[in-house]
PDB file of C-alpha atoms in Angstrom:
ATOM      1  CA  VAL P1479     126.525  93.055  87.129  1.00  0.00           C
ATOM      2  CA  GLY P1480     124.464  95.228  89.072  1.00  0.00           C
ATOM      3  CA  MET P1481     122.793  94.307  92.632  1.00  0.00           C
ATOM      4  CA  THR P1482     120.148  95.887  94.680  1.00  0.00           C
ATOM      5  CA  PHE P1483     119.311  95.101  98.365  1.00  0.00           C
ATOM      6  CA  ALA P1484     115.878  95.792  99.835  1.00  0.00           C
ATOM      7  CA  PRO P1485     115.017  95.413 103.427  1.00  0.00           C
ATOM      8  CA  PHE P1486     111.417  94.286 102.417  1.00  0.00           C
ATOM      9  CA  GLU P1487     109.931  91.879  99.957  1.00  0.00           C
ATOM     10  CA  GLN P1488     109.694  93.621  96.645  1.00  0.00           C
ATOM     11  CA  PHE P1489     106.857  92.417  94.265  1.00  0.00           C
ATOM     12  CA  ASP P1490     108.032  90.949  90.880  1.00  0.00           C
ATOM     13  CA  THR P1491     106.604  93.860  88.943  1.00  0.00           C
ATOM     14  CA  ASN P1492     108.906  96.115  90.545  1.00  0.00           C
ATOM     15  CA  CYS P1493     111.836  93.773  90.340  1.00  0.00           C
ATOM     16  CA  ARG P1494     111.171  93.339  86.645  1.00  0.00           C
ATOM     17  CA  GLN P1495     111.140  97.290  86.392  1.00  0.00           C
ATOM     18  CA  ILE P1496     114.629  97.615  87.980  1.00  0.00           C
ATOM     19  CA  ARG P1497     116.037  94.550  85.734  1.00  0.00           C
ATOM     20  CA  GLU P1498     114.672  95.962  82.398  1.00  0.00           C
ATOM     21  CA  ALA P1499     115.862  99.378  82.879  1.00  0.00           C
ATOM     22  CA  SER P1500     119.175  98.651  84.548  1.00  0.00           C
ATOM     23  CA  PRO P1501     122.179  99.842  82.764  1.00  0.00           C
ATOM     24  CA  PHE P1502     124.129  96.566  83.544  1.00  0.00           C
ATOM     25  CA  GLU P1503     123.711  93.504  81.495  1.00  0.00           C
ATOM     26  CA  PHE P1504     122.804  91.559  84.442  1.00  0.00           C
ATOM     27  CA  THR P1505     121.262  92.945  87.687  1.00  0.00           C
ATOM     28  CA  LEU P1506     120.109  90.881  90.749  1.00  0.00           C
ATOM     29  CA  THR P1507     117.518  92.183  93.161  1.00  0.00           C
ATOM     30  CA  ALA P1508     117.450  90.832  96.669  1.00  0.00           C
ATOM     31  CA  SER P1509     114.837  91.269  99.030  1.00  0.00           C
ATOM     32  CA  TYR P1510     114.610  90.805 103.001  1.00  0.00           C
ATOM     33  CA  SER P1511     118.135  92.314 103.306  1.00  0.00           C
ATOM     34  CA  ASN P1512     119.219  94.133 106.602  1.00  0.00           C
ATOM     35  CA  GLY P1513     116.656  92.551 108.936  1.00  0.00           C
ATOM     36  CA  ARG P1514     113.379  93.979 108.036  1.00  0.00           C
ATOM     37  CA  HIS P1515     110.340  91.627 107.156  1.00  0.00           C
ATOM     38  CA  HIS P1516     107.313  93.189 105.503  1.00  0.00           C
ATOM     39  CA  TYR P1517     106.033  93.651 101.892  1.00  0.00           C
ATOM     40  CA  LEU P1518     106.579  96.336  99.393  1.00  0.00           C
ATOM     41  CA  PRO P1519     103.874  95.730  96.912  1.00  0.00           C
ATOM     42  CA  SER P1520     103.197  97.226  93.436  1.00  0.00           C
ATOM     43  CA  ALA P1521     100.678  99.817  92.891  1.00  0.00           C
ATOM     44  CA  TYR P1522      98.448  97.262  90.933  1.00  0.00           C
ATOM     45  CA  SER P1523      98.326  95.048  93.749  1.00  0.00           C
ATOM     46  CA  PHE P1524      96.666  97.595  96.139  1.00  0.00           C
ATOM     47  CA  SER P1525      93.595  97.825  93.676  1.00  0.00           C
ATOM     48  CA  ASN P1526      93.185  94.066  93.945  1.00  0.00           C
ATOM     49  CA  LYS P1527      92.974  94.190  97.769  1.00  0.00           C
ATOM     50  CA  GLY P1528      95.193  90.998  98.270  1.00  0.00           C
ATOM     51  CA  TYR P1529      96.733  90.023 101.518  1.00  0.00           C
ATOM     52  CA  GLU P1530     100.192  91.791 101.004  1.00  0.00           C
ATOM     53  CA  PRO P1531      98.865  95.242 100.755  1.00  0.00           C
ATOM     54  CA  LEU P1532      96.859  94.827 103.728  1.00  0.00           C
ATOM     55  CA  GLN P1533      99.941  93.819 105.704  1.00  0.00           C
ATOM     56  CA  CYS P1534     102.479  96.463 104.777  1.00  0.00           C
ATOM     57  CA  PHE P1535     103.126 100.141 105.964  1.00  0.00           C
ATOM     58  CA  TYR P1536     103.315 101.961 102.596  1.00  0.00           C
ATOM     59  CA  ILE P1537     100.889 103.416 100.252  1.00  0.00           C
ATOM     60  CA  ALA P1538     100.245 102.488  96.779  1.00  0.00           C
ATOM     61  CA  GLY P1539     102.904 103.726  94.394  1.00  0.00           C
ATOM     62  CA  THR P1540     105.813 103.448  96.798  1.00  0.00           C
ATOM     63  CA  GLY P1541     107.038 100.150  95.306  1.00  0.00           C
ATOM     64  CA  GLU P1542     107.399 101.893  91.923  1.00  0.00           C
ATOM     65  CA  THR P1543     109.103 104.936  93.623  1.00  0.00           C
ATOM     66  CA  VAL P1544     111.587 102.851  95.374  1.00  0.00           C
ATOM     67  CA  ALA P1545     112.343 100.883  91.902  1.00  0.00           C
ATOM     68  CA  LEU P1546     113.024 104.414  90.305  1.00  0.00           C
ATOM     69  CA  GLU P1547     115.415 105.239  93.158  1.00  0.00           C
ATOM     70  CA  PHE P1548     117.110 101.855  92.771  1.00  0.00           C
ATOM     71  CA  LEU P1549     117.562 102.744  89.098  1.00  0.00           C
ATOM     72  CA  LYS P1550     119.334 106.004  89.871  1.00  0.00           C
ATOM     73  CA  GLN P1551     121.787 104.415  92.323  1.00  0.00           C
ATOM     74  CA  LEU P1552     122.412 101.719  89.447  1.00  0.00           C
ATOM     75  CA  ARG P1553     122.928 104.479  87.009  1.00  0.00           C
ATOM     76  CA  ARG P1554     125.185 106.416  89.322  1.00  0.00           C
ATOM     77  CA  ALA P1555     127.333 103.324  89.793  1.00  0.00           C
ATOM     78  CA  LYS P1556     127.473 102.512  86.160  1.00  0.00           C
ATOM     79  CA  LYS P1557     128.886 106.042  85.484  1.00  0.00           C
ATOM     80  CA  LYS P1558     131.746 105.341  88.215  1.00  0.00           C
ATOM     81  CA  LEU P1559     132.672 102.340  86.524  1.00  0.00           C
ATOM     82  CA  LYS P1560     133.466 104.183  83.148  1.00  0.00           C
TER      83      LYS P1560
END
């Protein structure tokens, strides 16, 4: 089982990106870890100009970049288990 913990609310598209590319059979993504409370929208949501992109501290594409970084960490952890 792989797990990621984010200090913000990740959008479902980014969580799916992590789970689908994870090297683990099961991967859990947890949001609002470590005391932060704000959104990390997907790049697509910025083009829709919804509530969440207006309320976040990030630019479009940051959610995808964070997902890729989580995947690097999951791959590194999987290698250490072998």
